[in-house]
Coordinates of C-alpha atoms in Angstrom, one line a residue:
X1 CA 0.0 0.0 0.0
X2 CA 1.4 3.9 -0.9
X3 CA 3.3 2.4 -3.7
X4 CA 1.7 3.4 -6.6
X5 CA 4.7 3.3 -9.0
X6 CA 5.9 0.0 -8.0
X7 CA 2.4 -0.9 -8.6
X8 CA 2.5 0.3 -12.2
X9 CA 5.6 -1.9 -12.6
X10 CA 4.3 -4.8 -11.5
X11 CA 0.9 -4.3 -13.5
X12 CA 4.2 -4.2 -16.4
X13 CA 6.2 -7.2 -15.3
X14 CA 7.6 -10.3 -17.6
X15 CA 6.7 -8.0 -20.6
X16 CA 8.8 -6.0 -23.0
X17 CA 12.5 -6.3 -23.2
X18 CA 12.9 -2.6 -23.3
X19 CA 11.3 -2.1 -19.6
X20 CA 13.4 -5.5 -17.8
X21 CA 16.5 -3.5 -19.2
X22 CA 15.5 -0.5 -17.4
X23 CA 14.8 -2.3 -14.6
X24 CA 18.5 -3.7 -14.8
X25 CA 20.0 -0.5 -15.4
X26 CA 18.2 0.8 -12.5
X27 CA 19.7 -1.7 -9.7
X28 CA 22.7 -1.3 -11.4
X29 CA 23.0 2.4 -10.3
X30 CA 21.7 1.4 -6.9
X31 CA 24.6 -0.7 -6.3
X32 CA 26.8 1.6 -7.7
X33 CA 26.0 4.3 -5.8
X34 CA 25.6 2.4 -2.5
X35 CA 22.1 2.9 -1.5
X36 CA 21.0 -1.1 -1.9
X37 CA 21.1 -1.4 1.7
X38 CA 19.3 1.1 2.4
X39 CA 16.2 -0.2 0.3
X40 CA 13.9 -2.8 2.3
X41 CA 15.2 -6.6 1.0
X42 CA 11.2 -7.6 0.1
X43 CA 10.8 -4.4 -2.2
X44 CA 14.4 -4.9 -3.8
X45 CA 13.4 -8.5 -4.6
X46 CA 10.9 -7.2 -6.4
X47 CA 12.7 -5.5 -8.5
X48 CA 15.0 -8.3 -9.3
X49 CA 12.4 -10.3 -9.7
X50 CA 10.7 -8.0 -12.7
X51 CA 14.3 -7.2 -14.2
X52 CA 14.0 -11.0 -14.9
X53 CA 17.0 -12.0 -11.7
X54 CA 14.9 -14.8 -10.9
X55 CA 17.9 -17.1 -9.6
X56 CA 18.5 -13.9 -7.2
X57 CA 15.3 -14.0 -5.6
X58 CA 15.1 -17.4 -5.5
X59 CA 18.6 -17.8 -3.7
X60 CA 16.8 -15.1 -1.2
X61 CA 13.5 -17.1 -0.4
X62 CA 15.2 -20.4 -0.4
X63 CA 15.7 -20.3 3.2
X64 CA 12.3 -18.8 4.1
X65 CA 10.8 -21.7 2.4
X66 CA 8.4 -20.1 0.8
X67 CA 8.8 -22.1 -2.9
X68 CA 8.0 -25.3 -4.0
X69 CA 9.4 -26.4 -7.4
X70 CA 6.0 -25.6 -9.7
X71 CA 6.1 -21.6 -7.6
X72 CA 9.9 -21.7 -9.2
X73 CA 9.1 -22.8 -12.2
X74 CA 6.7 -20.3 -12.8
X75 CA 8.9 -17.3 -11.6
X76 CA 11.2 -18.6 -14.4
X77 CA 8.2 -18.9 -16.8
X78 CA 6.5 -14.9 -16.0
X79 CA 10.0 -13.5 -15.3
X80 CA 13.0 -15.2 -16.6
X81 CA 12.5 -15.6 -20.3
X82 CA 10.3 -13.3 -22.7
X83 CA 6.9 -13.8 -23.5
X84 CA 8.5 -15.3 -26.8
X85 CA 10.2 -17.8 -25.5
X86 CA 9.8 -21.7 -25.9
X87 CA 8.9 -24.5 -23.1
X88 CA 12.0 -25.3 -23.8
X89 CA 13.8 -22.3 -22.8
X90 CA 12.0 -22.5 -19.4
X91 CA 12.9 -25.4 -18.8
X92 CA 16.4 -25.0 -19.5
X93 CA 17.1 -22.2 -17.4
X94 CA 14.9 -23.8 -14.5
X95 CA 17.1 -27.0 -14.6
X96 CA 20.1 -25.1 -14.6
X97 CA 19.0 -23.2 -11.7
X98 CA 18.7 -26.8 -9.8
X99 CA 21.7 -28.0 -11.5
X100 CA 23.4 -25.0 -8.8
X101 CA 21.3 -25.9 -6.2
X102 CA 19.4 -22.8 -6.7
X103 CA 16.4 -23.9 -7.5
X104 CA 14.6 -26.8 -5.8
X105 CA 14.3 -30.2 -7.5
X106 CA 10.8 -31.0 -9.3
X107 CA 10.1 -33.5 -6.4
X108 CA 6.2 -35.1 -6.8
X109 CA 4.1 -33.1 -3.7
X110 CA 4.4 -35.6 -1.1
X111 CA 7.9 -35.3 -0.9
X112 CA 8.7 -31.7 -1.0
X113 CA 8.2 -31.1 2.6
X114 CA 10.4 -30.6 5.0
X115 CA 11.5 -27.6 2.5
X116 CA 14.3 -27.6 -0.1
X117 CA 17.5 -26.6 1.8
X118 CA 21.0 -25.9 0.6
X119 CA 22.3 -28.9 2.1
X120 CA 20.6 -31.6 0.1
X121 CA 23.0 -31.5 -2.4
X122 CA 22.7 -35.3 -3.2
X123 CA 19.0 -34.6 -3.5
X124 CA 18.9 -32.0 -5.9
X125 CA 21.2 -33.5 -8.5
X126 CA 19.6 -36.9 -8.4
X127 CA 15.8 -36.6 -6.9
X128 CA 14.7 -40.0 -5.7
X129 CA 11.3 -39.3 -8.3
X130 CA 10.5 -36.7 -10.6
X131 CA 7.0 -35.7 -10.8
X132 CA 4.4 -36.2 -12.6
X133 CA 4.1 -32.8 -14.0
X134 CA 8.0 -32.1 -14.5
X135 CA 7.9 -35.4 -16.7
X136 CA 4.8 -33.9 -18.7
X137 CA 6.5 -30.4 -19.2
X138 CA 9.7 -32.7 -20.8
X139 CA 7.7 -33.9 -23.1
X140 CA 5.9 -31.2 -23.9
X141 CA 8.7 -29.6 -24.6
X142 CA 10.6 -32.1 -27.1
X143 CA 7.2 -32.6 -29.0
X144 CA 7.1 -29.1 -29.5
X145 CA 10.6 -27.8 -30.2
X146 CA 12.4 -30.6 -31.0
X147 CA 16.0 -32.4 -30.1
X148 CA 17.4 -29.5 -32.2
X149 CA 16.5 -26.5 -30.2
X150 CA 18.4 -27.9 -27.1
X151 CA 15.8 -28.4 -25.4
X152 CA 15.8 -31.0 -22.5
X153 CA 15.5 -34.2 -23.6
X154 CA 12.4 -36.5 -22.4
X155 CA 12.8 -38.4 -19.4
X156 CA 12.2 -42.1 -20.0
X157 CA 8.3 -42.9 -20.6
X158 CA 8.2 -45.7 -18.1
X159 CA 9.2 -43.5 -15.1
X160 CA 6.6 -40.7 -15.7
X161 CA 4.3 -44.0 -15.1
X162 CA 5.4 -44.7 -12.5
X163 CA 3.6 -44.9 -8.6
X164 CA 6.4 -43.0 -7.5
X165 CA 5.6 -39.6 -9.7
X166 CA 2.1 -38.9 -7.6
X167 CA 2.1 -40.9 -5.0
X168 CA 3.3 -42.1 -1.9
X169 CA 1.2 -45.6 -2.7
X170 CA 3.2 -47.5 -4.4
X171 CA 0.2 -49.4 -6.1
X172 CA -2.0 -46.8 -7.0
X173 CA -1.9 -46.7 -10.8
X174 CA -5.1 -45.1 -11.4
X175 CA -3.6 -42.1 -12.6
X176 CA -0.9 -43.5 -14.2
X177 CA -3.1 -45.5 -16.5
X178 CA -5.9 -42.7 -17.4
X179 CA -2.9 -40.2 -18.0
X180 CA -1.4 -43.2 -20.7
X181 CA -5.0 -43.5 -22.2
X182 CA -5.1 -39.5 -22.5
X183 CA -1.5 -39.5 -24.2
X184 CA -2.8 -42.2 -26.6
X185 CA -5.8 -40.9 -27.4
X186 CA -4.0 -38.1 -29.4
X187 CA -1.4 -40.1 -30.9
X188 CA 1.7 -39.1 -28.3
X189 CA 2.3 -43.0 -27.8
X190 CA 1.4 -44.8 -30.9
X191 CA 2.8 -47.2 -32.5
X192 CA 5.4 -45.4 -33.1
X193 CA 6.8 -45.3 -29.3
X194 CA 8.9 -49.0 -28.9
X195 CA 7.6 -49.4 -25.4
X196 CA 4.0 -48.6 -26.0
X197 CA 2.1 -52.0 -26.1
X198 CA 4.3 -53.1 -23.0
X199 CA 3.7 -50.4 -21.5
X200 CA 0.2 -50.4 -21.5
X201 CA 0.3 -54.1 -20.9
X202 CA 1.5 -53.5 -17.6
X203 CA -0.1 -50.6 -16.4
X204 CA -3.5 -52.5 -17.5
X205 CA -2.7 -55.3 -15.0
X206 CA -1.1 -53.0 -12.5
X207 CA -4.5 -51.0 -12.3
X208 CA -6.6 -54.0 -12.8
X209 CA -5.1 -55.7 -9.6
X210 CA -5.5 -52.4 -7.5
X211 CA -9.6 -52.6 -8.5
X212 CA -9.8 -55.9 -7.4
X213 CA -7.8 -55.4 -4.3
X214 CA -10.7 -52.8 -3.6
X215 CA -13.4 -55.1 -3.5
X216 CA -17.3 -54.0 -4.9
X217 CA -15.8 -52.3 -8.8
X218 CA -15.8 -55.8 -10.4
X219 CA -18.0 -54.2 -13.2
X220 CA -14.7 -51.2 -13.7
X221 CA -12.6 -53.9 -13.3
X222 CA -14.2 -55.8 -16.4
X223 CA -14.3 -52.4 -18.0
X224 CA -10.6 -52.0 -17.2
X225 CA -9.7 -55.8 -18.7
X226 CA -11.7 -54.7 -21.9
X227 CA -8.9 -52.0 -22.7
X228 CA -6.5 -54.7 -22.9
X229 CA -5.0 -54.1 -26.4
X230 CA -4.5 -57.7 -27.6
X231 CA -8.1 -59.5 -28.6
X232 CA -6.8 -62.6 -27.2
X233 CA -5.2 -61.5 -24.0
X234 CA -8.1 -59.4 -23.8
X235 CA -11.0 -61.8 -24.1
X236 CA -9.6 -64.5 -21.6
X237 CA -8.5 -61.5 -19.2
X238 CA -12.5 -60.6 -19.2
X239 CA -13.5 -64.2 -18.7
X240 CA -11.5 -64.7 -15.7
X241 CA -12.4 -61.5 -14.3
X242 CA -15.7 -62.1 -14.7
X243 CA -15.6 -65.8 -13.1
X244 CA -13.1 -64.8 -10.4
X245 CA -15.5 -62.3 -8.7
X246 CA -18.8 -64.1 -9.9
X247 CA -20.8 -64.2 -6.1
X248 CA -19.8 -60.6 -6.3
X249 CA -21.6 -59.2 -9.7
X250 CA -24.0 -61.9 -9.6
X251 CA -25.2 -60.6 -6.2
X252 CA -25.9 -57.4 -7.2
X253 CA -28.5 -56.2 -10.1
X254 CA -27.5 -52.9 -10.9
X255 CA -23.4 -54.6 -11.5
X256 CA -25.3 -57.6 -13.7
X257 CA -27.1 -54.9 -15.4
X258 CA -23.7 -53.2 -16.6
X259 CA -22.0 -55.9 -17.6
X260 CA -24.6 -57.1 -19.5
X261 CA -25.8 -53.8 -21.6
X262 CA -23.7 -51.3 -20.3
X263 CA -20.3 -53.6 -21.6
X264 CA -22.0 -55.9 -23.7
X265 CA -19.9 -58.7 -22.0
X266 CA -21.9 -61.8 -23.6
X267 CA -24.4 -63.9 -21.9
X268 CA -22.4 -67.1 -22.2
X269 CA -19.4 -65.5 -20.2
X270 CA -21.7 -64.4 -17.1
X271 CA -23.5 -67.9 -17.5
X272 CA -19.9 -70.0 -17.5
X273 CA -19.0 -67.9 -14.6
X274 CA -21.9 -68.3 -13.0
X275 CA -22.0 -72.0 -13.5
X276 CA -18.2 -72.2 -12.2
X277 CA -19.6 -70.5 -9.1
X278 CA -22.6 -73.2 -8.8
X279 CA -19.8 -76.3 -9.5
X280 CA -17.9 -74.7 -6.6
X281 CA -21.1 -74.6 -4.0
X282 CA -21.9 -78.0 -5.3
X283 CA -25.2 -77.0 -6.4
X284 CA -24.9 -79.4 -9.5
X285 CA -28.7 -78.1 -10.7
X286 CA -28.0 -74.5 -10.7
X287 CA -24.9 -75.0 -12.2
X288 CA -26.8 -77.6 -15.1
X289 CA -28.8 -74.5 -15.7
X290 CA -26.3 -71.7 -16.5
X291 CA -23.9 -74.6 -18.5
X292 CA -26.9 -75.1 -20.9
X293 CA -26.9 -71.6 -21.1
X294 CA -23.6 -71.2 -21.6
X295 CA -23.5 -73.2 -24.6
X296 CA -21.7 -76.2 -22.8
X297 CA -22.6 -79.3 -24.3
X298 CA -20.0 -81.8 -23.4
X299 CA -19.8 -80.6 -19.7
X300 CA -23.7 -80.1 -19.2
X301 CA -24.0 -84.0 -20.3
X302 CA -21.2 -85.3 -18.2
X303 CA -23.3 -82.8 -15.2
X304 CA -26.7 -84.6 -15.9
X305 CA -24.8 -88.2 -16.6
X306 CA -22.3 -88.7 -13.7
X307 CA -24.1 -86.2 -10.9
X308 CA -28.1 -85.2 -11.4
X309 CA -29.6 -88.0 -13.6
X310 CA -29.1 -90.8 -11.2
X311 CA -30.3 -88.4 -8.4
X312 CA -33.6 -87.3 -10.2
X313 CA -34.0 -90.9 -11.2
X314 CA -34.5 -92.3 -8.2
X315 CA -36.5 -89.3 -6.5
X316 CA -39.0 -89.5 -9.5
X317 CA -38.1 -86.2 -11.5
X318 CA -38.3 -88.4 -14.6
X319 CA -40.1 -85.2 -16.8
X320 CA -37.0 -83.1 -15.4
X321 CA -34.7 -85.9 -17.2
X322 CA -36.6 -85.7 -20.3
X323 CA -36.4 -82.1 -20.4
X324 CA -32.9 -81.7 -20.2
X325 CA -31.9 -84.7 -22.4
X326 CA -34.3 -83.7 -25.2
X327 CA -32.4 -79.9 -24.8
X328 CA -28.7 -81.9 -25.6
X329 CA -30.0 -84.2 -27.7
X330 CA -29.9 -80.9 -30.9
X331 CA -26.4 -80.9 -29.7
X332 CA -25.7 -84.8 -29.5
X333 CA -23.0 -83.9 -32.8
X334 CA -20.8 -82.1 -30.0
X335 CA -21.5 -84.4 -27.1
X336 CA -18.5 -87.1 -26.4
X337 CA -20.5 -90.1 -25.1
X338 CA -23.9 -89.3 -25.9
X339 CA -25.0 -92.6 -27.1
X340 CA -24.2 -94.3 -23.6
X341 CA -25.0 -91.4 -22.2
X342 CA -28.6 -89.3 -22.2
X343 CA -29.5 -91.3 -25.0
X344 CA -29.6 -94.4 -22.4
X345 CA -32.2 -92.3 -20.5
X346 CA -34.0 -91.0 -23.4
X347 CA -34.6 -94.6 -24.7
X348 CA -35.3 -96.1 -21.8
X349 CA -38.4 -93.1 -21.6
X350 CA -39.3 -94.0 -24.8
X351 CA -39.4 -97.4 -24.4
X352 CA -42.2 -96.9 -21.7
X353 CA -44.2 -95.2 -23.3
X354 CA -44.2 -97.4 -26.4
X355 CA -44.7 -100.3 -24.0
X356 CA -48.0 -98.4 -22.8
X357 CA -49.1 -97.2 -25.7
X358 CA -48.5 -99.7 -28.7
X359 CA -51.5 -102.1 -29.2
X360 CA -49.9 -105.8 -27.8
X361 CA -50.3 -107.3 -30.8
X362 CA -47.1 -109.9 -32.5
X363 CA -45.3 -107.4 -34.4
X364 CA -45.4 -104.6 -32.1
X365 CA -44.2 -107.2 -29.2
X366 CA -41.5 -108.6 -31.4
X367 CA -40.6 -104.5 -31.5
X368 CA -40.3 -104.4 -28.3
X369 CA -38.3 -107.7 -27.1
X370 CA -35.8 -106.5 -29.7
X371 CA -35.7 -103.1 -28.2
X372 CA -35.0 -104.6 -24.9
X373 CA -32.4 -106.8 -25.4
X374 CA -30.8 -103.4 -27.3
X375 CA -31.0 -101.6 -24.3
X376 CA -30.1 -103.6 -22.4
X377 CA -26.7 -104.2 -24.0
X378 CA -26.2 -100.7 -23.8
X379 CA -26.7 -100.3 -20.5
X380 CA -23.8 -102.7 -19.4
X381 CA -21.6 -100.6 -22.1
X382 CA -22.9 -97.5 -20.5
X383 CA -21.7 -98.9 -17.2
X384 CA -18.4 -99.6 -18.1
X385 CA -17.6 -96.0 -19.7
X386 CA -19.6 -94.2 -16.9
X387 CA -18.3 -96.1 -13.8
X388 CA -15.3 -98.9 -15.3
X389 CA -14.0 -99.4 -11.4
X390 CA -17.3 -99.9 -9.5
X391 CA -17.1 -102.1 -6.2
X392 CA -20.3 -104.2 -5.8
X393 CA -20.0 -103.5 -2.3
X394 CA -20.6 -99.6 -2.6
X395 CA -22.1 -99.1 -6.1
X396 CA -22.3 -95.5 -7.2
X397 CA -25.6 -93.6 -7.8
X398 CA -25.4 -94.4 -11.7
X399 CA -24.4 -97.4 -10.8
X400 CA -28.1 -98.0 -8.9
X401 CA -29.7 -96.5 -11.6
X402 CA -28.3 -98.6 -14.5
X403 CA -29.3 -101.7 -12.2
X404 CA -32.9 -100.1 -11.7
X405 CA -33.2 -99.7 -15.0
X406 CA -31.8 -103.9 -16.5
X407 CA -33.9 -104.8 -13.4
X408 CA -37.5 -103.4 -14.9
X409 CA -35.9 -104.0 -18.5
X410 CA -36.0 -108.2 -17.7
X411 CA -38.9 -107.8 -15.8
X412 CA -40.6 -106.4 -19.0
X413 CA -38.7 -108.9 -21.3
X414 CA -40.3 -112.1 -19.4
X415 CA -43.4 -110.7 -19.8
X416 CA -43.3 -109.2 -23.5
X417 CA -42.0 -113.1 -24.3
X418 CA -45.3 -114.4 -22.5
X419 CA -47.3 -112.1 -24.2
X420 CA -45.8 -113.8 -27.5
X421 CA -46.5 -117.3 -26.2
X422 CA -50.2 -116.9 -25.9
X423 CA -50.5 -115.1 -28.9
X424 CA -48.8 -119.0 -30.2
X425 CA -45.6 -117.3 -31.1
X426 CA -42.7 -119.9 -30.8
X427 CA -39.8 -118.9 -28.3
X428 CA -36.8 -121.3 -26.7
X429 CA -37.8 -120.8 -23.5
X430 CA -34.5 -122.0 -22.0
X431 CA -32.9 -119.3 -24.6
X432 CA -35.1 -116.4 -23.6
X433 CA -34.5 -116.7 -19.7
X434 CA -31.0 -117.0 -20.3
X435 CA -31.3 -113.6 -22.3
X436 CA -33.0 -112.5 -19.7
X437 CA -30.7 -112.9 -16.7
X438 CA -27.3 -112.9 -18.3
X439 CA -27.2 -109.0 -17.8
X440 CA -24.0 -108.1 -15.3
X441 CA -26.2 -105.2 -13.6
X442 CA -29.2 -107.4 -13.1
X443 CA -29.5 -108.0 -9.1
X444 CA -28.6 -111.5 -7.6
X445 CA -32.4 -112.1 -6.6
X446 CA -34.2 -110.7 -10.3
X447 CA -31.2 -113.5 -11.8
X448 CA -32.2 -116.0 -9.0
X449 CA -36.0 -115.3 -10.3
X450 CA -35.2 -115.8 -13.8
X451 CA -33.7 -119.5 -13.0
X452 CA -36.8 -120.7 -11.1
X453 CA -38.7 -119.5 -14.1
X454 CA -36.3 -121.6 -16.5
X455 CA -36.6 -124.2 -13.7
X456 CA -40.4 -124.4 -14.1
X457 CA -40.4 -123.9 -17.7
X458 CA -38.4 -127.0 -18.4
X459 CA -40.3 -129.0 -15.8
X460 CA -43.5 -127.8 -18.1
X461 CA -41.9 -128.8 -21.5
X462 CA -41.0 -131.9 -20.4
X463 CA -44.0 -132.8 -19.0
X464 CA -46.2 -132.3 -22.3
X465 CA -43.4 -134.6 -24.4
X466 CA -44.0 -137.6 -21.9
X467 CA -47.7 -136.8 -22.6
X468 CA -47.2 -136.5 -25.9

């Protein structure tokens, strides 16, 4: 206040050559004439200041404190060049400054305090970090002038990346990774720049693991994965993603919601996931569900075969069978085992119902014996691919089932073949029971049945020759 002429000067300051010069000349007859010292330090510093002595005043306030490196930078940038000057320019004379230990280093925030002092020599010539914003003004500065200016060469790309350039966590790479996306966005590290791809490689993976470190942004994470710049990296990066943090998404609407429309990540993806989730809870009908829906064939069969069939089969759920085998049967081309497999079950349905339905007359019961003795060949083979090491003193659920199922199979055979022999149609009886209890999977007692039969048959036959 009461200084209306330095005022005006400072209204005028960093602009024409012409005034800094006079500014010069003016301290210059100060100190020749003695009376510097008896001007007050702050108003003198001004004057150095707009007769463009930055390294002066910042020699002066270095001890107070007072200046970080950006406050430097920019007394360098207003007052140390002219208004003509390039980035480059700045720069140079700023980085000379430090070079001296004028000036303080370009250290990222969190490291500037305590304050710059003359002392940390070692500190000033090599900073443990640059930061982010020095590194930006480098290059900046060589896209814009050019090596031939002598301007200061770029720092190296992978330490401006780096957690150590804005922060103090050395795993936050947020920043790093939407600066990178920024820079490529208009061209500055295309493919041009040898270290782009790995670069962004890394700083993907780096910024994907801090997400899921974070727990509850699985759906940024997936976003995140869907940058990755190779389609093949890129699609199983998404997949596993999207089935490591499955209860997550899966639990919550609005996140299913996203990935579905919002990313467009495809139905079969969330479904394998979700089904990879069911397999782990042992929920083998949930997880049926989301493999059909996933589009797995082979594993869906192998699901219903080995795990639910033999379940729903002996609980009654004989529609649910049906359902499901009829859905796999359109895909039976891509199914490994099919034919001993949900074919068995699907056969055996059908075989029911033809039994019920078909009029018993001879052809239609010739059908069906033959159908019978088919099946029931294929249900031994069906055994030995679906469970080749059973013990008969624990059989497995399929195991049950494939009995169940040769058990009602003879059952139905003895009486199709009586059937026949009223209707006058000739049958070796002592053939026929054989065919009908030579099945491995038939019970001890239904075999033990089948002999008392052939016992009674034979006592019958002969019976009518001594008549006879």
């Amino acid at each position: 206040a009461g200084q209306p002429r330095l005022a005006g000067l400072l209204a005028r300051g960093g602009g024409r050559a012409q005034a800094t010069a006079l500014l010069t000349h003016q301290l210059q007859m100060w100190r020749t004439g003695g009376v510097s010292e008896h001007i007050c330090n702050e108003r003198r510093m001004v004057y150095e200041l707009l007769a463009g002595n930055v390294d002066v005043v910042v020699d002066y306030m270095r001890p107070l404190g007072l200046l970080d490196w950006r406050r430097t930078f920019g007394l360098y940038l207003w007052f140390g060049v002219s208004p003509s000057a390039r980035l480059g320019d700045v720069l140079a004379r700023y980085e000379g400054a430090q070079a001296h230990c004028l000036a303080p280093p370009a250290l990222p925030s969190y490291l500037e305090f305590p304050p710059f002092s003359s002392s940390s020599t070692s500190s000033c010539l090599h900073p443990p970090s640059y930061d982010l914003t020095f590194h930006l003004l480098r290059f900046a500065a060589a896209a814009c002038t050019g090596p031939e200016t002598g301007a200061p060469p770029p720092l190296p790309a992978s330490h401006m990346f780096l957690p150590a350039a804005f922060s103090q966590d050395p795993l936050d790479h947020a920043l790093a990774w939407h600066l990178l996306s920024a820079l490529k966005s208009i061209g500055y590290l295309g493919p041009s720049h040898a270290d782009a791809s790995l670069l962004e490689r890394r700083l993907t993976v780096s910024f994907l693991t801090q997400l899921q470190l974070a727990g509850g942004l699985t759906d940024w994470a997936v976003y995140l994965a869907m940058q990755m710049p190779e389609s093949s990296t890129r699609k199983a990066l998404v997949e596993d993603v999207v089935t490591r943090h499955c209860e997550e998404w899966s639990a919550s609407a609005a996140m299913t919601e996203f990935l579905r429309e919002g990313l467009r990540v495809p139905a079969a993806v969330l479904s394998a996931a979700q089904a990879q989730l069911a397999r782990y809870k042992r929920d083998w009908r949930v997880e049926l569900t989301h493999r059909l829906a996933a589009g797995h064939w082979g594993r869906a069969h192998n699901l219903l075969v080995e795990s639910l069939a033999p379940r729903m089969f002996l609980q009654g759920k004989h529609e649910e069978i049906q359902e499901v085998a009829v859905q796999l049967e359109t895909h039976k081309d891509q199914i490994d085992g099919w034919s001993l497999g949900g074919e068995i079950y699907l056969s055996f349905y059908e075989l029911q119902e033809f039994a019920e339905s078909a009029p018993a007359h001879q052809e239609n019961l010739l059908e069906r014996l033959h159908r019978y003795q088919t099946l029931a060949q294929d249900l031994h083979a069906a055994q030995q691919r679906w469970d080749p090491q059973e013990s008969s003193s624990c059989p497995s659920l399929p195991h049950v089932v494939y009995m169940r199922m040769a058990s009602t199979l003879s059952n139905q055979q003895v009486a199709c073949g009586n059937e026949l022999r009223d209707l006058g149609q000739e049958i070796s009886s002592e053939a026929f029971s054989i065919a009908c209890s030579e099945s491995p999977l038939l019970p001890q007692d239904v075999r033990a049945c089948h002999m008392h039969n052939l016992a009674g048959q034979l006592a019958v036959s002969l019976q009518r020759q001594s008549v006879h």
